[in-house]
PDB file of C-alpha atoms in Angstrom:
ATOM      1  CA  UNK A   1     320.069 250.159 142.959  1.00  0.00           C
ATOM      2  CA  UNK A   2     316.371 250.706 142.734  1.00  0.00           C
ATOM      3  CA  UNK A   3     315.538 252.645 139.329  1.00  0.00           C
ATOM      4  CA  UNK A   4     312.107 254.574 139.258  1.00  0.00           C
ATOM      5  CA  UNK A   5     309.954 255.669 136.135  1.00  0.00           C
ATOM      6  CA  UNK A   6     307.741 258.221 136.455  1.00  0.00           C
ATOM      7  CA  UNK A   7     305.967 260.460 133.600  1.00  0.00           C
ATOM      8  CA  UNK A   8     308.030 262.985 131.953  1.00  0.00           C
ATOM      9  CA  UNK A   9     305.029 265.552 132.524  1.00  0.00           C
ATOM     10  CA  UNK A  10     301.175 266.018 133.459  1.00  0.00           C
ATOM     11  CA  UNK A  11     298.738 268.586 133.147  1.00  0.00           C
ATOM     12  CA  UNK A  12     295.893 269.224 135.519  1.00  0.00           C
ATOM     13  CA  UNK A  13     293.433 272.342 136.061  1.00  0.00           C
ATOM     14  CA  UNK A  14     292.974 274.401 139.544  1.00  0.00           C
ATOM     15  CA  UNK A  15     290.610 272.449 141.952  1.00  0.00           C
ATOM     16  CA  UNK A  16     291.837 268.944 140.594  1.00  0.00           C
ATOM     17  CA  UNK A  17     293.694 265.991 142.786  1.00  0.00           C
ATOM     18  CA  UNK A  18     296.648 264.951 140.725  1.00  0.00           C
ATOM     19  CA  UNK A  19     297.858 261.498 140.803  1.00  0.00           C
ATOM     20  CA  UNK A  20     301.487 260.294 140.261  1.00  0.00           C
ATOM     21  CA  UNK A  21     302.783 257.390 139.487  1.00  0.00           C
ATOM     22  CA  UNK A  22     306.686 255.891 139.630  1.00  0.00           C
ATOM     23  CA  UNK A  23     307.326 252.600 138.898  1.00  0.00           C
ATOM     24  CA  UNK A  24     310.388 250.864 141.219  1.00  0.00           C
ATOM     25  CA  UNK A  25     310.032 247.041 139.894  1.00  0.00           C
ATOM     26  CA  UNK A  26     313.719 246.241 141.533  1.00  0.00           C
ATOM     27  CA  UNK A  27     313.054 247.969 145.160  1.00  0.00           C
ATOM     28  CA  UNK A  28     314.901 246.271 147.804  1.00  0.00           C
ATOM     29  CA  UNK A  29     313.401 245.684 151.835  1.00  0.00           C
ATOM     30  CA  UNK A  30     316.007 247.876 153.403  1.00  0.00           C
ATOM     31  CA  UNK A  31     314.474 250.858 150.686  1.00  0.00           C
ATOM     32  CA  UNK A  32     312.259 253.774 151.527  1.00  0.00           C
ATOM     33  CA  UNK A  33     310.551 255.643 148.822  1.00  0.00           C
ATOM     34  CA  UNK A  34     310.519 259.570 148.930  1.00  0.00           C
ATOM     35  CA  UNK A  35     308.936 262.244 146.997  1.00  0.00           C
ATOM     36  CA  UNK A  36     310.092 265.830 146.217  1.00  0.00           C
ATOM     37  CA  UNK A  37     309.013 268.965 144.556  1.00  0.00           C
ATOM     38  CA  UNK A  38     311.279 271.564 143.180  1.00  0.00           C
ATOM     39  CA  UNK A  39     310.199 274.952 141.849  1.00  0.00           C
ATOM     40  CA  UNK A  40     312.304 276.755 139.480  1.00  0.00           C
ATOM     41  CA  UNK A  41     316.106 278.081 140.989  1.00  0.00           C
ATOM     42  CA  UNK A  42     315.198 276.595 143.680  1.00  0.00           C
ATOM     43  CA  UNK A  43     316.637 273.313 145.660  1.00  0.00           C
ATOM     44  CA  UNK A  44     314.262 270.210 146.080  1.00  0.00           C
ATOM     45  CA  UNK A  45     312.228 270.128 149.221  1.00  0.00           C
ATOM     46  CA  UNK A  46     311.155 267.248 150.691  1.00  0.00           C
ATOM     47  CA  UNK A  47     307.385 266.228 150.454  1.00  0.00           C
ATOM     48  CA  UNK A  48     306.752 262.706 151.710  1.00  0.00           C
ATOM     49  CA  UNK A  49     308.244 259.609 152.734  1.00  0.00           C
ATOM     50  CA  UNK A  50     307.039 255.885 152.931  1.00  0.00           C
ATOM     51  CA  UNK A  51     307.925 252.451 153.179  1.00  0.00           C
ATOM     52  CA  UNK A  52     304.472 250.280 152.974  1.00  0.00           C
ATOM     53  CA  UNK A  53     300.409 251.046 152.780  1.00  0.00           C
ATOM     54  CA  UNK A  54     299.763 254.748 153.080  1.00  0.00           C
ATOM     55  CA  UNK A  55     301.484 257.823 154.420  1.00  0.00           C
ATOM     56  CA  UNK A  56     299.716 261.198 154.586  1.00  0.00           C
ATOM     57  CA  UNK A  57     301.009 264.514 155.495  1.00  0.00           C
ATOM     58  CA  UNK A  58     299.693 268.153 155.357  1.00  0.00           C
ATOM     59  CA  UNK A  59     300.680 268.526 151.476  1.00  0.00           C
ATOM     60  CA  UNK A  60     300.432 265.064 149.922  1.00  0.00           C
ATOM     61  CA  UNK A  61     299.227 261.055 149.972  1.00  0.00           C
ATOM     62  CA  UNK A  62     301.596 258.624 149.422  1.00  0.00           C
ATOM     63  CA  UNK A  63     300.559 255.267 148.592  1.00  0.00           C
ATOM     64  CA  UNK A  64     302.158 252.031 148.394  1.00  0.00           C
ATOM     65  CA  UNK A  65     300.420 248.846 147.263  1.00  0.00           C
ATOM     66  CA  UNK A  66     301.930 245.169 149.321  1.00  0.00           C
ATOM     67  CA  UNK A  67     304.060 244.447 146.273  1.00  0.00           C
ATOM     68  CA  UNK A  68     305.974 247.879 146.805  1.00  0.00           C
ATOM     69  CA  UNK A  69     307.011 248.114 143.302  1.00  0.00           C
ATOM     70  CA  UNK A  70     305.216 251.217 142.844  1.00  0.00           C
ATOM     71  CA  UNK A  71     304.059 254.121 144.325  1.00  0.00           C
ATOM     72  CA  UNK A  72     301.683 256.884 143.802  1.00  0.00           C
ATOM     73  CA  UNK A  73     301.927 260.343 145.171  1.00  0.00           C
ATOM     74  CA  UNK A  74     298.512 261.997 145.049  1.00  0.00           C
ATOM     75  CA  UNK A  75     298.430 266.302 145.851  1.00  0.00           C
ATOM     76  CA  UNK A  76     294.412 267.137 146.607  1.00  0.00           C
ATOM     77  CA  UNK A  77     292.909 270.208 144.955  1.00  0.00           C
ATOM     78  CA  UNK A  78     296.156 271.306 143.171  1.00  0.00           C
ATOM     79  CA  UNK A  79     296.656 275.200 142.873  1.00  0.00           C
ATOM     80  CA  UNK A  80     298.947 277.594 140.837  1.00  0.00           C
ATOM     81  CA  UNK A  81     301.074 276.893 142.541  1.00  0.00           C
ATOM     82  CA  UNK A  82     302.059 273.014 143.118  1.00  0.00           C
ATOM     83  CA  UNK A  83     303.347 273.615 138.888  1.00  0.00           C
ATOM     84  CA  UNK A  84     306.963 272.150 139.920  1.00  0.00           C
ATOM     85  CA  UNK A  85     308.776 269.242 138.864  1.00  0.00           C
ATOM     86  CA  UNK A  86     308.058 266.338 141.150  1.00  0.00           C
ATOM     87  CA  UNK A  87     311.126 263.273 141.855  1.00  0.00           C
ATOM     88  CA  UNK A  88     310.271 259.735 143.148  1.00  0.00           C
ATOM     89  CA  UNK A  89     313.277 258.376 144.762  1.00  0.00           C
ATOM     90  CA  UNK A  90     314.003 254.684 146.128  1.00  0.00           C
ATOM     91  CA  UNK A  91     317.031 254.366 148.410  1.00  0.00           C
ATOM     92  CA  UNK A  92     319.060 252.934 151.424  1.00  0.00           C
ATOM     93  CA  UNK A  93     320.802 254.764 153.998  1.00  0.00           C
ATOM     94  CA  UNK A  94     324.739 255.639 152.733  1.00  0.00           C
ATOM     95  CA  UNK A  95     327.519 253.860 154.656  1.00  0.00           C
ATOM     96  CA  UNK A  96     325.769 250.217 154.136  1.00  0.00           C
ATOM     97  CA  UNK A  97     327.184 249.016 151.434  1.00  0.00           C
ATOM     98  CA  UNK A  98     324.335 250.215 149.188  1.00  0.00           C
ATOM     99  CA  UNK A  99     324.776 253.206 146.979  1.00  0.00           C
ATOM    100  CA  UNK A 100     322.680 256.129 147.888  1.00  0.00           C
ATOM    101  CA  UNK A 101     319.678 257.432 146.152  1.00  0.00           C
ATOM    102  CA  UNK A 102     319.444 259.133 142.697  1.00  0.00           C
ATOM    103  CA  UNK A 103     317.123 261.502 141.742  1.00  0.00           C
ATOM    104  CA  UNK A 104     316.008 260.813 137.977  1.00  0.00           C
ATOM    105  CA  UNK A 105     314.598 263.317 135.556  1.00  0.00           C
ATOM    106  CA  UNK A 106     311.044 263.847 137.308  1.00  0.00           C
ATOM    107  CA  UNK A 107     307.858 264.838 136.670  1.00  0.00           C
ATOM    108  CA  UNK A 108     307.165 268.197 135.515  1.00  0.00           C
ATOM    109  CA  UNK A 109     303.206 269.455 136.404  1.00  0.00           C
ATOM    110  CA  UNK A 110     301.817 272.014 135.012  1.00  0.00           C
ATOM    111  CA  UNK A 111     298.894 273.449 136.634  1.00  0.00           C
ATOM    112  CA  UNK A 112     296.304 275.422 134.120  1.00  0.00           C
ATOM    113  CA  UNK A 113     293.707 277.884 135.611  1.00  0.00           C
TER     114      UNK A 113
ATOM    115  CA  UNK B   1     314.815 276.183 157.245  1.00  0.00           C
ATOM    116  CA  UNK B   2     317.832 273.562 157.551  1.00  0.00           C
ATOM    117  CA  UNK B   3     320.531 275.905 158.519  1.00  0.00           C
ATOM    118  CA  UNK B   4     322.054 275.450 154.753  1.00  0.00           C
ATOM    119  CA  UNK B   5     324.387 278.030 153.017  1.00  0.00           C
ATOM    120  CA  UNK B   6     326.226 277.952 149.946  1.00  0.00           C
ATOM    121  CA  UNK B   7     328.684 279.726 148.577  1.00  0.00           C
ATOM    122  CA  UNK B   8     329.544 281.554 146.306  1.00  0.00           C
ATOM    123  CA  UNK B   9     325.680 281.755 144.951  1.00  0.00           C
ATOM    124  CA  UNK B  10     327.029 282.592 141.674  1.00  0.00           C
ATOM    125  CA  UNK B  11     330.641 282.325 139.618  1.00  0.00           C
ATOM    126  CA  UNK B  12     332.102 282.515 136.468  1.00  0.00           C
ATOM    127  CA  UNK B  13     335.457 281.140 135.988  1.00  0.00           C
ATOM    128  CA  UNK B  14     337.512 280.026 133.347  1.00  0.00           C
ATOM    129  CA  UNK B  15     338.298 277.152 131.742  1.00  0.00           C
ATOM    130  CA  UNK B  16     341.646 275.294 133.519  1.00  0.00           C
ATOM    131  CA  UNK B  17     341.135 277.043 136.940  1.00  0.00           C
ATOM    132  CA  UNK B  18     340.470 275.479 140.174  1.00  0.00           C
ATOM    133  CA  UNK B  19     337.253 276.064 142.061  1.00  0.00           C
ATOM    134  CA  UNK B  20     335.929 275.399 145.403  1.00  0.00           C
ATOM    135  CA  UNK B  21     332.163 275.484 146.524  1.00  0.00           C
ATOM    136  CA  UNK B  22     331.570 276.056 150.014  1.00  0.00           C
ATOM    137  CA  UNK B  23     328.179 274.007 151.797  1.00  0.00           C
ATOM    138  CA  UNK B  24     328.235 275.054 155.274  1.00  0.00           C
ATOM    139  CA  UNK B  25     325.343 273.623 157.831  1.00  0.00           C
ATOM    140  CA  UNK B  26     324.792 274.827 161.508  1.00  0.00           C
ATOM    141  CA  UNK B  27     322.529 271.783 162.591  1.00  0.00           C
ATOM    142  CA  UNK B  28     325.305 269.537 163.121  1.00  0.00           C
ATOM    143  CA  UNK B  29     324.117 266.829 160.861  1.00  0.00           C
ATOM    144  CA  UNK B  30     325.724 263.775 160.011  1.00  0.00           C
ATOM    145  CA  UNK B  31     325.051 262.770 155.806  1.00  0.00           C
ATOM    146  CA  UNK B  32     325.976 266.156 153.817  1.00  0.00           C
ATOM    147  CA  UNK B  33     325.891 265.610 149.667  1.00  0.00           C
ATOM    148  CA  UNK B  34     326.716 267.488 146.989  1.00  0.00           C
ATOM    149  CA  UNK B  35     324.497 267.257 143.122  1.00  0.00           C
ATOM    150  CA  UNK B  36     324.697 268.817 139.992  1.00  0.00           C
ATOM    151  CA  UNK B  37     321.631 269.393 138.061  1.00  0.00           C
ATOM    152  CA  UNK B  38     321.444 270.434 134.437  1.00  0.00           C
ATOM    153  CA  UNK B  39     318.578 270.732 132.419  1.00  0.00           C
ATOM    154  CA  UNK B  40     317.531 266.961 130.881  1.00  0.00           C
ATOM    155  CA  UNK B  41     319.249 264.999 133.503  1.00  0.00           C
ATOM    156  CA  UNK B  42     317.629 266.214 136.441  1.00  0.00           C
ATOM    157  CA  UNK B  43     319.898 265.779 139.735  1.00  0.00           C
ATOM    158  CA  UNK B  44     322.985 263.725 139.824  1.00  0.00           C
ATOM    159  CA  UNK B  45     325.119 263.147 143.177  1.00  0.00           C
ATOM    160  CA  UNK B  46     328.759 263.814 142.354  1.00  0.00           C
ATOM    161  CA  UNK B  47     330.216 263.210 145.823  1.00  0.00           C
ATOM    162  CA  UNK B  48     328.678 262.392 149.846  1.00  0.00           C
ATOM    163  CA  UNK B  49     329.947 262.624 153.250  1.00  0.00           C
ATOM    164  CA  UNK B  50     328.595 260.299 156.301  1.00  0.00           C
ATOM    165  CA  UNK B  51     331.089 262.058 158.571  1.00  0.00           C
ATOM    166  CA  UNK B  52     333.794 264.328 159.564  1.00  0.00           C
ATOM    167  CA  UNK B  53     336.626 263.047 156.747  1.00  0.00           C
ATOM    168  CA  UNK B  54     334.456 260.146 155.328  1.00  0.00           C
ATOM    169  CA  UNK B  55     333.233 260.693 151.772  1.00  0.00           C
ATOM    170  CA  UNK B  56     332.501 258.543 149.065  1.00  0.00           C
ATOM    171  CA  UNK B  57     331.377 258.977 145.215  1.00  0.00           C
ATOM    172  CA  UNK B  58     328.544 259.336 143.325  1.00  0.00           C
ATOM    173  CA  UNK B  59     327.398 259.084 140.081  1.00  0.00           C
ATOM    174  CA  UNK B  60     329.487 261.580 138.372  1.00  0.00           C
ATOM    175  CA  UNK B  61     332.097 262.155 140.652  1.00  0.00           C
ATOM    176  CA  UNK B  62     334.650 262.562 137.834  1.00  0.00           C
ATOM    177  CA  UNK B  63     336.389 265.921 137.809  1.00  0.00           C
ATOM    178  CA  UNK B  64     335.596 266.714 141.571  1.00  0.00           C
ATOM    179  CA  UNK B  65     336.790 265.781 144.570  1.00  0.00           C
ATOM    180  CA  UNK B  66     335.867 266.757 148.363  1.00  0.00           C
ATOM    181  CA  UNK B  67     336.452 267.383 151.711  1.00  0.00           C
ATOM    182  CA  UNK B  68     335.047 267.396 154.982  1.00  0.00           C
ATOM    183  CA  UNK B  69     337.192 268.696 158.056  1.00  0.00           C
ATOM    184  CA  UNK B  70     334.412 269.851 159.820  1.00  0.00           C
ATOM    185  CA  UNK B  71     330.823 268.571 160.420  1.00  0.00           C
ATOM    186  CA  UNK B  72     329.735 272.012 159.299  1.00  0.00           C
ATOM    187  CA  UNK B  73     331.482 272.298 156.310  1.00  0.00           C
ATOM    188  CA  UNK B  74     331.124 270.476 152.784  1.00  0.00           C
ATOM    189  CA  UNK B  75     333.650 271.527 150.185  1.00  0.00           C
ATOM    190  CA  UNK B  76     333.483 270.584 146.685  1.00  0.00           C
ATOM    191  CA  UNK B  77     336.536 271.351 144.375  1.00  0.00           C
ATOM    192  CA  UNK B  78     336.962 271.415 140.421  1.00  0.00           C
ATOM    193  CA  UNK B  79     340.683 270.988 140.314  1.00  0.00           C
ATOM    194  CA  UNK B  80     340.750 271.993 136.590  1.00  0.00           C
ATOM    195  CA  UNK B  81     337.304 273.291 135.930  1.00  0.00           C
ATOM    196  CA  UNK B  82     335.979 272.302 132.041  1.00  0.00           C
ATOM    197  CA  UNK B  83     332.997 273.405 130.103  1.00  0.00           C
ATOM    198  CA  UNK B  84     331.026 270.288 130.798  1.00  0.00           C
ATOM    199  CA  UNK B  85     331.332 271.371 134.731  1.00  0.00           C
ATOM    200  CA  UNK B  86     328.982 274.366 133.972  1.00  0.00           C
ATOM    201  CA  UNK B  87     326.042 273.850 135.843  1.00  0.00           C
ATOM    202  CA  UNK B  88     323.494 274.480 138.960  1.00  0.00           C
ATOM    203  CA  UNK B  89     325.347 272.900 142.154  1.00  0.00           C
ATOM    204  CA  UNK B  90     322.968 271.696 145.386  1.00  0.00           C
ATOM    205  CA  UNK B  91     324.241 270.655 148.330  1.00  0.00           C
ATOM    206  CA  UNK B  92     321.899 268.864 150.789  1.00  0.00           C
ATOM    207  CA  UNK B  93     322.237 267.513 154.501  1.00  0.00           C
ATOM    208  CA  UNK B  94     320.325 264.764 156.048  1.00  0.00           C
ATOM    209  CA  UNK B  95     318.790 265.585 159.491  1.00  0.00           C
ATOM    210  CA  UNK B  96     318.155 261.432 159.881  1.00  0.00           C
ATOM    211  CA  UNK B  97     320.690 258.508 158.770  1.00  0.00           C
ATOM    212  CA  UNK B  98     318.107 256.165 158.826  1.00  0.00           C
ATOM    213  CA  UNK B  99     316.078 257.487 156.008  1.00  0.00           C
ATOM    214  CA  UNK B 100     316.341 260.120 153.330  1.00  0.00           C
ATOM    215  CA  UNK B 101     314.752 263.127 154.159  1.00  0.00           C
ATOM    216  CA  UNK B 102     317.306 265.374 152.329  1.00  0.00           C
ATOM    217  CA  UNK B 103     317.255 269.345 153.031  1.00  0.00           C
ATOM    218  CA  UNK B 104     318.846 271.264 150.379  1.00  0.00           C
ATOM    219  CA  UNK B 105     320.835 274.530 149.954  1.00  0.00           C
ATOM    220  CA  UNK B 106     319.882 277.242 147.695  1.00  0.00           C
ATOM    221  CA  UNK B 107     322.338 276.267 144.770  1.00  0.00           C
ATOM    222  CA  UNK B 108     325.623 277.670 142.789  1.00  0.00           C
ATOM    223  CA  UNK B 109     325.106 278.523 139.907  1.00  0.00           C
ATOM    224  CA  UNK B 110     328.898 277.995 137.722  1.00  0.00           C
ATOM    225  CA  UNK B 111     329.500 279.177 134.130  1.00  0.00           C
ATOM    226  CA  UNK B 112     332.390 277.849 132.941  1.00  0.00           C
ATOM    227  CA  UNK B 113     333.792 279.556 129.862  1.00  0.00           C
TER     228      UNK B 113
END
C-alpha cells in the first residue's frame, strides 16, 4: 500500500497559482494517483486523476515526473473559494488482491484576500 | 450529481444500541464504500462493496459490519454503537472499476452518547 505525504497546510493570496506536493516513494505500476478537495460538511469531490507526465482538467494540473514517486497538483489563480482541504491518494482497483486507497489527513489551504 | 443519498443525515443514539446507515445510489454502479472521518485523521474506509453481496474491510472496520442485497443499496450497521463510533459517515460509489474516481454522499453525521 502506497502511503502519500503531503503538507499539513498552505497559505496563498487571491490571484496566486498554488502548488502541491505529495510524496508516494512506494507507488506501485498498477497505481493511479488522484486528487480531491473537500469543503467543510461536505463529502470529497473528485478533482483530478493521473498515472504518468501531465493531466489537465478545467480546475487543476496534475503533474507527474518519470519516477512517479511524487506528484504535484497545481490550482491557477486560486480564489476565496478553492480554501478546502485537499487529499492525494495512490491506489489500485478493489477486488485485485490489493487493498484499496486511503485518504490521509490532507492539505488544508487557506486562501487570504 | 452521482445519484447518492444517505440516510438518516443526522442521529443521536445511545450508547449499546444498534444502528444502521442507509447509502442508496440510482446509477447502478458497481464499487460502493463506506468512511468515517473525524477531525485529525482525515477519512478512513471502514468497509467496501465490489458487488451485489461482496464486501470486504477496511481500515477500521472494527465495530461495523455491512451489507449489500441490492446494487442500490449500501448498509452500514453499528451492532452495539460506542462513543468512539461518534463521527461524520461518507459513503461513496465508483462510476469506473478501473480507476478511482470516487463520488461521495452528503454524510451522517452520529453522536453517540
Amino acid at each position: 500500500l502506497a502511503k502519500t505525504t503531503q503538507p499539513i497546510s498552505m497559505d496563498s493570496y487571491e490571484g496566486q497559482e498554488v502548488n502541491i506536493t505529495c510524496s508516494h516513494n512506494n507507488i506501485a505500476t498498477n497505481d493511479y494517483i488522484t486528487w480531491y478537495q473537500q469543503f467543510p460538511s461536505q463529502g470529497p469531490r473528485f478533482i483530478i486523476q493521473g498515472y504518468k507526465t501531465k493531466v489537465t482538467n478545467e480546475v487543476a494540473s496534475l503533474f507527474i515526473p518519470a519516477d512517479r514517486k511524487s506528484s504535484t497538483l497545481s490550482l491557477p489563480r486560486v480564489s476565496l473559494s478553492d480554501t478546502a482541504v485537499y487529499y492525494c491518494l495512490v491506489g489500485d482497483m478493489p477486488n485485485s488482491g490489493n487493498t484499496p486507497l486511503v485518504f490521509g489527513k490532507g492539505t488544508r489551504l487557506s486562501v487570504i484576500a | 450529481d452521482a445519484g447518492i443519498t444517505q440516510s438518516p443525515r443526522h442521529k443521536v443514539t445511545e450508547t449499546g444500541t444498534p444502528v444502521t446507515l442507509r447509502c442508496h445510489q440510482t446509477e447502478n454502479h458497481r464499487y460502493m464504500y463506506w468512511y468515517r472521518q473525524d477531525p485529525g485523521h482525515g477519512l478512513r474506509l471502514i468497509h467496501y462493496s465490489y458487488g451485489v453481496k461482496d464486501t470486504d474491510k477496511g481500515e477500521v472496520s472494527d465495530g461495523y459490519s455491512v451489507s449489500r442485497s441490492k446494487t442500490e443499496d449500501f448498509l452500514l450497521t453499528l451492532e452495539s454503537a460506542t462513543s468512539s463510533q461518534t463521527s461524520v459517515y461518507f459513503c461513496a460509489i465508483s462510476r469506473t472499476g478501473g480507476n478511482y474516481e470516487q463520488y461521495f454522499g452528503p454524510g451522517t453525521r452520529l453522536t453517540v452518547t
